[in-house]
Every structure is written in C-alpha cells, then in structure tokens.
C-alpha cells in the first residue's frame, strides 16, 4: 500500500508531520515547565485559593495544551508507520532493525546519561551516600533494564513507545487484512474502559459519589495509546475530509475549551486531578488539531527548511531540555519570581539550549545517528 500524500506535502517530504512534531515538542516541554511552576500534582485546591484568577487561567490553558504533545506524537507515528507496507516476517524484521533497534539504542544511551546526571548533580539524590559506588552501578543496570529506574519522569514515554514499536508491524498487517469496521470493536472497548470510565469516575469523585468499577482489566486490552495511533492513521487517509474547514476548527476549539473548563473546575476540588491522555476530550481535541495541521500546513511551505530542521531535532530536544530544566530548578532560586515569568524562562532556556547543543553535536555523525536518532 502506498503512503498517502496529504495536503501539506512539499518536495519529497511531507510537511504536516514536521509541523505537528514541532508543535508536539513545544507542548511536551511546556508540560514539564508548567509542572515545575505550579502545583499540578499536589495541593491543587490550596494553590487555586492562593493565586490570582489570571494565574490560574494561565495554568489551566498551558496545562491542557501541554497534554496534546504525546497524542500528536502518537498520531504522527500512526500516520507514518501504519502506512508502511508490512506483509511477512522479513518486513517485520526490517522494521525492527531500522525502527525499533535505533529507538532502543538511543533510549539506552539517554538512560545512561540521565542516570549519572541525577546521581552526580541532583541535590536530592543520595544513592552514592547510602548505597556506595557498587550500589550505584547496580542501580544503573536496573535502570537500563527498565526495572526500578532512577531517571527523569519524562522517560516514561520510552518504554511505552518501544512497546508500541514492538507491536505496530502486527497492527499494520491486521489493518491491511481486516476491514476497518471490525477494528472499531476492540478500539471501542479500549475507549470505554480506559478513557470514558476514568473520566466518569473523576466527575463522581468530585461530587462525592462512589466510583464505578469494571471487571474488564486494562491488561486484557490493547494499549490506550493505540487509539491515538489509529486516529493519526485515519487522519492521514483523509477520513475527515468531508468535514468543512470551519467544522474542524470549531471542533478543535470546542474540545480544547471543554478540557480547560473541566481542568479549571478540577483545580477547585479537594482531590488532585489533571486532564490527561486518558481523557476522551483530549483525544477528540488532538484529532481535530492534527486534521487542522494536515489541512493548513501548506501555508507554512516558505518555512519548510526551518520546520524540517526543527522537526529532526525534536527527539533530541525531548531528552536534553528536561536535563537543562532540572538543572535550572535545582540550582536557581526562583523565590519572588512571578509564575508566568518562571514558566517562560524554564521553557525558553531549556528548549533554546537544547537546540544549540543539538546543532553542535549533530555535526558529529555518531551523535547524530545514535544520540539523537536523526534520519535524513
């Protein structure tokens, strides 16, 4: 099956995945900045009562926007990988060699580097003091084996995407052999169990009502992230092309606003809650944002060179910016800083610093290939 050529293709490389990738890395880096600026994981209600309305609105807007990055990355994977031609064992082997293996090597390198960064530079880490050098080496091995990891929280993404890459060749085969309507049943079950039910339970929690339980276990279903993978594939196949432009833009805005409204409401509740990738509204918002990018990316064709260059750096930015941002938080005193200034400072310095580092190191072939997994 030939790869689709959606609106926004210029030259030999599709532009819209690059635009989406740049937007996604901005979203993800903002997620880490906003979570280091506001109390998004603890004492949400107390902070809501203490800060100004404008600051809460900023937190709400950035927090919701920051939840779109991972969905966009997953939809890009769906748009590109599910359009691959995989029909037999040789095709699967080729995919593992050229896609999965390179991703795994890059992940392992960064687990190694991040471990020593935390061990030596994090003031709150005491592994060397409590367990000695031998214990530190054992912890390093366990980290690189994905067991009891000592790493940055952002690295949760790597085991998830690696597991998806293990199964995606089989998803391609199923997608090619089975009519789409039959794929809707397993994906619908995943949606109901892993998106809709948690959202309903969150609402009931805020209202002081008992939680719904389900005898269907997550482990018995495919990954919730496959909803985004298949959504990205269907967008790439122009399944939403019958919708008019204003409908797509309105839908993206409505679902984004719904997420913001619910997050604003959640900040006022005694139980901590963040709108996340498991939210149906985030899924729908991301789908229409991705469709908007697919339709309008051609308007940015004059910036194609810059966008493509940034897109190739995104994986490296994902790894490096969190180190820079953490160093800033560990060693700078932000007392007295306005939250909006701190947020923008963390975002700008970490992302721009990452770009400079990648621009320099990517000139070295081995770094370009293994450290940043940059493909031409």
Short mmCIF file of C-alpha atoms in Angstrom, two decimals:
data_model
loop_
_atom_site.label_atom_id
_atom_site.label_comp_id
_atom_site.label_asym_id
_atom_site.label_seq_id
_atom_site.Cartn_x
_atom_site.Cartn_y
_atom_site.Cartn_z
CA UNK A 1 0.00 0.00 0.00
CA UNK A 2 1.37 3.39 -0.93
CA UNK A 3 1.89 6.05 1.69
CA UNK A 4 -0.78 8.72 1.43
CA UNK A 5 0.28 12.17 0.34
CA UNK A 6 -1.84 14.51 2.44
CA UNK A 7 -2.26 18.22 2.00
CA UNK A 8 0.95 19.93 3.00
CA UNK A 9 3.36 17.72 1.09
CA UNK A 10 6.15 19.72 -0.47
CA UNK A 11 9.01 18.16 -2.33
CA UNK A 12 9.77 14.60 -1.29
CA UNK A 13 8.95 15.03 2.41
CA UNK A 14 5.51 15.57 3.88
CA UNK A 15 5.37 18.89 5.71
CA UNK A 16 2.41 18.35 8.03
CA UNK A 17 4.07 15.65 10.21
CA UNK A 18 7.02 18.03 10.70
CA UNK A 19 4.69 20.87 11.71
CA UNK A 20 2.85 18.55 14.10
CA UNK A 21 6.14 17.29 15.55
CA UNK A 22 7.38 20.83 16.29
CA UNK A 23 4.06 21.74 17.92
CA UNK A 24 4.19 18.49 19.93
CA UNK A 25 7.66 19.12 21.37
CA UNK A 26 6.62 22.66 22.37
CA UNK A 27 3.62 21.13 24.12
CA UNK A 28 5.69 18.49 25.94
CA UNK A 29 8.39 20.92 27.08
CA UNK A 30 5.66 23.26 28.34
CA UNK A 31 4.22 20.34 30.29
CA UNK A 32 7.48 19.99 32.18
CA UNK A 33 7.77 23.75 32.68
CA UNK A 34 4.22 24.23 33.95
CA UNK A 35 4.54 21.29 36.35
CA UNK A 36 7.66 22.90 37.81
CA UNK A 37 5.90 26.25 38.12
CA UNK A 38 2.52 25.23 39.55
CA UNK A 39 1.41 22.51 41.98
CA UNK A 40 -0.25 20.34 39.37
CA UNK A 41 0.32 17.10 41.27
CA UNK A 42 -0.36 18.17 44.84
CA UNK A 43 -2.35 20.76 46.79
CA UNK A 44 -4.17 21.96 43.69
CA UNK A 45 -7.10 23.41 45.62
CA UNK A 46 -4.86 25.24 48.09
CA UNK A 47 -2.90 26.83 45.23
CA UNK A 48 -6.15 27.74 43.46
CA UNK A 49 -7.28 29.67 46.55
CA UNK A 50 -3.91 31.42 46.95
CA UNK A 51 -3.07 32.62 43.43
CA UNK A 52 -4.83 35.13 41.19
CA UNK A 53 -7.54 34.25 38.72
CA UNK A 54 -5.27 35.24 35.83
CA UNK A 55 -2.52 32.92 37.04
CA UNK A 56 -5.00 30.04 37.37
CA UNK A 57 -6.27 30.67 33.85
CA UNK A 58 -2.69 30.64 32.54
CA UNK A 59 -2.00 27.40 34.40
CA UNK A 60 -5.20 25.86 33.04
CA UNK A 61 -4.55 26.87 29.43
CA UNK A 62 -0.90 25.77 29.40
CA UNK A 63 -1.63 22.54 31.28
CA UNK A 64 -4.31 21.47 28.80
CA UNK A 65 -2.19 22.49 25.80
CA UNK A 66 0.72 20.55 27.30
CA UNK A 67 -1.37 17.37 27.22
CA UNK A 68 -1.61 17.46 23.42
CA UNK A 69 2.07 16.74 22.74
CA UNK A 70 2.13 13.00 23.35
CA UNK A 71 -1.14 12.45 21.42
CA UNK A 72 0.30 14.37 18.48
CA UNK A 73 3.50 12.30 18.52
CA UNK A 74 1.44 9.10 18.61
CA UNK A 75 -0.76 10.26 15.74
CA UNK A 76 2.33 11.11 13.71
CA UNK A 77 3.50 7.54 14.35
CA UNK A 78 0.15 6.24 13.17
CA UNK A 79 0.18 8.42 10.06
CA UNK A 80 3.68 7.32 9.09
CA UNK A 81 4.08 3.78 10.42
CA UNK A 82 0.63 2.33 9.72
CA UNK A 83 1.08 3.43 6.13
CA UNK A 84 4.15 1.19 5.82
CA UNK A 85 3.96 -1.99 3.80
CA UNK A 86 4.44 -4.99 6.09
CA UNK A 87 3.28 -8.34 4.76
CA UNK A 88 5.63 -11.02 6.09
CA UNK A 89 8.37 -11.90 8.56
CA UNK A 90 11.06 -10.20 6.52
CA UNK A 91 9.16 -6.93 6.61
CA UNK A 92 8.76 -7.23 10.38
CA UNK A 93 12.49 -7.96 10.74
CA UNK A 94 13.31 -4.93 8.61
CA UNK A 95 11.05 -2.71 10.74
CA UNK A 96 12.64 -3.97 13.95
CA UNK A 97 16.13 -3.37 12.59
CA UNK A 98 15.60 0.10 11.15
CA UNK A 99 13.00 1.50 13.54
CA UNK A 100 12.81 -0.39 16.83
CA UNK A 101 16.54 -1.07 17.29
CA UNK A 102 17.63 2.51 16.65
CA UNK A 103 15.00 3.78 19.07
CA UNK A 104 16.11 1.28 21.72
CA UNK A 105 19.80 2.21 21.37
CA UNK A 106 19.04 5.93 21.69
CA UNK A 107 16.86 5.30 24.74
CA UNK A 108 19.57 3.24 26.44
CA UNK A 109 22.18 5.94 25.82
CA UNK A 110 19.96 8.55 27.42
CA UNK A 111 19.04 6.33 30.36
CA UNK A 112 22.79 6.03 30.98
CA UNK A 113 23.47 9.77 30.67
CA UNK A 114 20.43 10.83 32.69
CA UNK A 115 21.27 8.38 35.46
CA UNK A 116 24.68 9.91 36.04
CA UNK A 117 23.26 13.41 35.73
CA UNK A 118 20.80 12.67 38.55
CA UNK A 119 23.37 10.77 40.60
CA UNK A 120 26.02 13.50 40.46
CA UNK A 121 24.04 16.72 40.10
CA UNK A 122 20.65 16.26 41.78
CA UNK A 123 20.96 17.69 45.33
CA UNK A 124 18.11 15.45 46.46
CA UNK A 125 19.69 12.20 45.29
CA UNK A 126 21.71 10.23 47.88
CA UNK A 127 22.33 6.87 46.19
CA UNK A 128 26.11 7.20 46.38
CA UNK A 129 25.93 8.10 50.06
CA UNK A 130 23.55 5.32 51.06
CA UNK A 131 24.50 2.50 48.69
CA UNK A 132 28.05 3.30 47.66
CA UNK A 133 29.57 3.05 44.19
CA UNK A 134 28.70 -0.64 43.84
CA UNK A 135 25.07 0.02 44.65
CA UNK A 136 25.05 2.91 42.19
CA UNK A 137 26.30 0.61 39.41
CA UNK A 138 23.61 -1.97 40.23
CA UNK A 139 21.01 0.79 40.11
CA UNK A 140 22.36 1.86 36.74
CA UNK A 141 21.92 -1.65 35.33
CA UNK A 142 18.39 -1.90 36.72
CA UNK A 143 17.56 1.49 35.19
CA UNK A 144 18.76 0.41 31.77
CA UNK A 145 16.81 -2.84 32.12
CA UNK A 146 13.61 -0.85 32.83
CA UNK A 147 13.43 -2.08 36.45
CA UNK A 148 13.29 0.26 39.50
CA UNK A 149 14.54 3.09 37.33
CA UNK A 150 16.36 6.17 38.53
CA UNK A 151 15.70 8.63 35.73
CA UNK A 152 13.65 11.69 34.85
CA UNK A 153 9.88 11.32 34.97
CA UNK A 154 9.61 12.29 31.31
CA UNK A 155 11.26 9.00 30.35
CA UNK A 156 8.00 7.10 30.99
CA UNK A 157 7.41 7.71 27.27
CA UNK A 158 10.27 5.47 26.13
CA UNK A 159 9.03 2.05 27.38
CA UNK A 160 5.57 2.96 26.13
CA UNK A 161 6.71 3.85 22.61
CA UNK A 162 9.12 0.90 22.48
CA UNK A 163 6.27 -1.48 23.31
CA UNK A 164 4.17 0.14 20.59
CA UNK A 165 7.01 -0.30 18.11
CA UNK A 166 7.17 -3.99 19.01
CA UNK A 167 3.51 -4.46 18.09
CA UNK A 168 2.99 -1.90 15.32
CA UNK A 169 4.10 -4.26 12.49
CA UNK A 170 1.30 -6.63 13.50
CA UNK A 171 -1.13 -3.71 13.72
CA UNK A 172 -0.18 -2.85 10.13
CA UNK A 173 -0.87 -6.42 9.00
CA UNK A 174 -4.21 -6.51 10.81
CA UNK A 175 -5.13 -3.10 9.43
CA UNK A 176 -4.40 -4.27 5.88
CA UNK A 177 -6.18 -7.61 6.19
CA UNK A 178 -9.21 -6.68 8.31
CA UNK A 179 -11.87 -4.15 7.27
CA UNK A 180 -11.78 -1.00 9.39
CA UNK A 181 -15.27 -1.52 10.79
CA UNK A 182 -14.11 -4.66 12.60
CA UNK A 183 -11.22 -2.80 14.21
CA UNK A 184 -13.74 -0.47 15.79
CA UNK A 185 -14.86 -3.08 18.35
CA UNK A 186 -11.53 -3.55 20.19
CA UNK A 187 -10.77 0.16 19.96
CA UNK A 188 -14.24 0.99 21.29
CA UNK A 189 -13.70 -1.31 24.27
CA UNK A 190 -10.39 0.42 24.99
CA UNK A 191 -12.08 3.82 24.72
CA UNK A 192 -14.90 2.86 27.09
CA UNK A 193 -12.69 1.16 29.69
CA UNK A 194 -9.60 3.31 29.62
CA UNK A 195 -10.93 6.76 28.71
CA UNK A 196 -14.63 7.16 29.36
CA UNK A 197 -14.82 5.23 32.65
CA UNK A 198 -11.91 7.10 34.33
CA UNK A 199 -13.43 10.43 33.27
CA UNK A 200 -16.85 9.50 34.67
CA UNK A 201 -15.19 8.33 37.88
CA UNK A 202 -13.34 11.64 38.19
CA UNK A 203 -16.63 13.54 37.94
CA UNK A 204 -18.24 11.24 40.51
CA UNK A 205 -15.24 11.69 42.81
CA UNK A 206 -15.65 15.47 42.75
CA UNK A 207 -19.34 15.03 43.57
CA UNK A 208 -18.62 12.71 46.48
CA UNK A 209 -20.18 9.69 44.77
CA UNK A 210 -18.92 6.11 44.69
CA UNK A 211 -16.60 5.05 41.87
CA UNK A 212 -17.68 2.67 39.15
CA UNK A 213 -15.58 -0.48 38.90
CA UNK A 214 -15.17 -2.79 35.94
CA UNK A 215 -14.33 -6.46 35.66
CA UNK A 216 -12.62 -5.68 32.35
CA UNK A 217 -8.94 -5.20 33.16
CA UNK A 218 -6.59 -2.89 31.29
CA UNK A 219 -4.12 -5.73 30.86
CA UNK A 220 -6.72 -7.64 28.85
CA UNK A 221 -6.98 -4.86 26.27
CA UNK A 222 -4.56 -3.30 23.82
CA UNK A 223 -2.79 -0.10 24.82
CA UNK A 224 -4.95 3.00 25.20
CA UNK A 225 -2.33 4.77 23.11
CA UNK A 226 -3.39 2.77 20.07
CA UNK A 227 -6.47 4.99 19.94
CA UNK A 228 -4.15 7.83 19.01
CA UNK A 229 -2.07 5.71 16.64
CA UNK A 230 -5.11 4.64 14.63
CA UNK A 231 -6.63 8.12 14.83
CA UNK A 232 -3.46 9.53 13.25
CA UNK A 233 -3.58 6.89 10.53
CA UNK A 234 -7.23 7.66 9.72
CA UNK A 235 -6.49 11.39 9.59
CA UNK A 236 -3.62 10.69 7.18
CA UNK A 237 -6.07 8.76 4.98
CA UNK A 238 -8.29 11.86 4.89
CA UNK A 239 -11.19 10.19 6.68
CA UNK A 240 -12.33 13.61 7.92
CA UNK A 241 -12.09 15.28 4.51
CA UNK A 242 -15.89 15.57 4.20
CA UNK A 243 -15.95 17.98 7.13
CA UNK A 244 -15.68 21.62 6.18
CA UNK A 245 -12.77 23.67 7.46
CA UNK A 246 -14.89 25.68 9.88
CA UNK A 247 -16.26 22.47 11.37
CA UNK A 248 -12.77 21.11 12.03
CA UNK A 249 -11.55 24.37 13.56
CA UNK A 250 -14.69 24.71 15.67
CA UNK A 251 -14.44 21.14 16.92
CA UNK A 252 -10.78 21.61 17.91
CA UNK A 253 -11.68 24.81 19.78
CA UNK A 254 -14.74 23.35 21.48
CA UNK A 255 -12.95 20.27 22.78
CA UNK A 256 -9.97 22.34 23.92
CA UNK A 257 -12.31 24.71 25.74
CA UNK A 258 -14.12 21.74 27.31
CA UNK A 259 -10.82 20.39 28.62
CA UNK A 260 -9.89 23.81 30.02
CA UNK A 261 -13.28 24.20 31.70
CA UNK A 262 -13.05 20.77 33.32
CA UNK A 263 -9.46 21.37 34.45
CA UNK A 264 -10.44 24.75 35.92
CA UNK A 265 -13.26 23.01 37.78
CA UNK A 266 -10.87 20.27 38.96
CA UNK A 267 -8.48 22.82 40.48
CA UNK A 268 -11.28 23.84 42.86
CA UNK A 269 -11.77 20.31 44.20
CA UNK A 270 -10.00 18.76 47.22
CA UNK A 271 -8.83 15.79 45.13
CA UNK A 272 -5.94 16.40 42.72
CA UNK A 273 -6.80 15.73 39.09
CA UNK A 274 -5.23 16.53 35.72
CA UNK A 275 -6.87 16.22 32.33
CA UNK A 276 -4.60 13.75 30.56
CA UNK A 277 -4.17 11.45 27.57
CA UNK A 278 -6.87 9.17 29.01
CA UNK A 279 -9.47 11.92 28.53
CA UNK A 280 -11.94 11.50 25.63
CA UNK A 281 -11.94 15.28 25.14
CA UNK A 282 -8.13 15.32 24.77
CA UNK A 283 -8.39 12.52 22.20
CA UNK A 284 -11.00 14.39 20.17
CA UNK A 285 -9.21 17.72 20.52
CA UNK A 286 -5.93 16.16 19.36
CA UNK A 287 -7.64 14.53 16.38
CA UNK A 288 -9.06 17.82 15.14
CA UNK A 289 -5.81 19.69 15.83
CA UNK A 290 -3.95 17.07 13.79
CA UNK A 291 -6.52 17.38 10.99
CA UNK A 292 -6.15 21.18 11.11
CA UNK A 293 -2.37 20.83 10.74
CA UNK A 294 -2.84 18.39 7.85
CA UNK A 295 -5.09 20.85 6.04
CA UNK A 296 -3.21 24.07 6.64
CA UNK A 297 0.47 23.10 6.83
CA UNK A 298 0.92 24.09 3.18
CA UNK A 299 0.58 27.72 4.31
CA UNK A 300 3.95 27.30 6.02
CA UNK A 301 5.79 25.94 2.99
CA UNK A 302 8.05 29.00 2.86
CA UNK A 303 9.30 27.96 6.30
CA UNK A 304 9.75 24.34 5.24
CA UNK A 305 13.54 24.32 5.68
CA UNK A 306 13.40 25.69 9.22
CA UNK A 307 10.44 23.49 10.23
CA UNK A 308 12.10 20.36 8.86
CA UNK A 309 15.34 21.16 10.67
CA UNK A 310 13.50 21.70 13.96
CA UNK A 311 11.45 18.56 13.40
CA UNK A 312 14.61 16.47 13.11
CA UNK A 313 15.80 17.92 16.41
CA UNK A 314 12.61 17.14 18.32
CA UNK A 315 13.72 13.77 19.68
CA UNK A 316 16.94 15.31 20.93
CA UNK A 317 15.06 18.25 22.45
CA UNK A 318 12.85 15.75 24.29
CA UNK A 319 15.91 14.26 26.01
CA UNK A 320 18.03 17.36 26.59
CA UNK A 321 15.51 20.00 27.64
CA UNK A 322 14.47 18.10 30.77
CA UNK A 323 18.09 17.97 31.94
CA UNK A 324 18.56 21.71 31.41
CA UNK A 325 15.22 22.48 33.04
CA UNK A 326 16.02 20.30 36.05
CA UNK A 327 19.42 21.95 36.50
CA UNK A 328 17.72 25.35 36.49
CA UNK A 329 15.25 24.22 39.16
CA UNK A 330 17.95 22.53 41.26
CA UNK A 331 20.41 25.42 41.29
CA UNK A 332 18.45 28.64 40.74
CA UNK A 333 16.43 30.46 43.38
CA UNK A 334 13.05 31.39 41.88
CA UNK A 335 11.70 32.93 45.08
CA UNK A 336 9.89 36.15 44.23
CA UNK A 337 9.57 35.31 40.53
CA UNK A 338 6.13 35.74 39.01
CA UNK A 339 4.86 32.33 37.92
CA UNK A 340 4.38 33.39 34.30
CA UNK A 341 7.98 34.64 34.12
CA UNK A 342 9.32 31.43 35.65
CA UNK A 343 7.25 29.36 33.22
CA UNK A 344 8.51 31.23 30.17
CA UNK A 345 12.09 31.25 31.47
CA UNK A 346 12.18 27.49 32.01
CA UNK A 347 10.61 26.87 28.61
CA UNK A 348 12.79 29.27 26.62
CA UNK A 349 16.15 28.43 28.22
CA UNK A 350 15.64 24.65 28.14
CA UNK A 351 14.37 24.47 24.56
CA UNK A 352 16.73 27.03 23.04
CA UNK A 353 19.63 25.50 24.97
CA UNK A 354 18.69 22.08 23.60
CA UNK A 355 18.61 23.41 20.04
CA UNK A 356 22.09 24.91 20.39
CA UNK A 357 23.52 21.67 21.85
CA UNK A 358 21.93 19.53 19.12
CA UNK A 359 23.05 21.88 16.37
CA UNK A 360 26.64 21.50 17.57
CA UNK A 361 26.70 17.78 18.39
CA UNK A 362 24.68 16.67 15.35
CA UNK A 363 27.65 17.65 13.19
CA UNK A 364 29.31 14.55 14.65
CA UNK A 365 27.93 11.59 12.71
CA UNK A 366 27.83 9.14 15.61
CA UNK A 367 25.95 11.66 17.79
CA UNK A 368 23.52 12.43 15.01
CA UNK A 369 22.77 8.75 14.50
CA UNK A 370 22.77 7.29 17.98
CA UNK A 371 22.34 10.20 20.40
CA UNK A 372 19.51 11.94 18.55
CA UNK A 373 18.29 9.19 16.16
CA UNK A 374 18.20 11.81 13.41
CA UNK A 375 17.23 10.45 9.99
CA UNK A 376 17.52 12.36 6.73
#
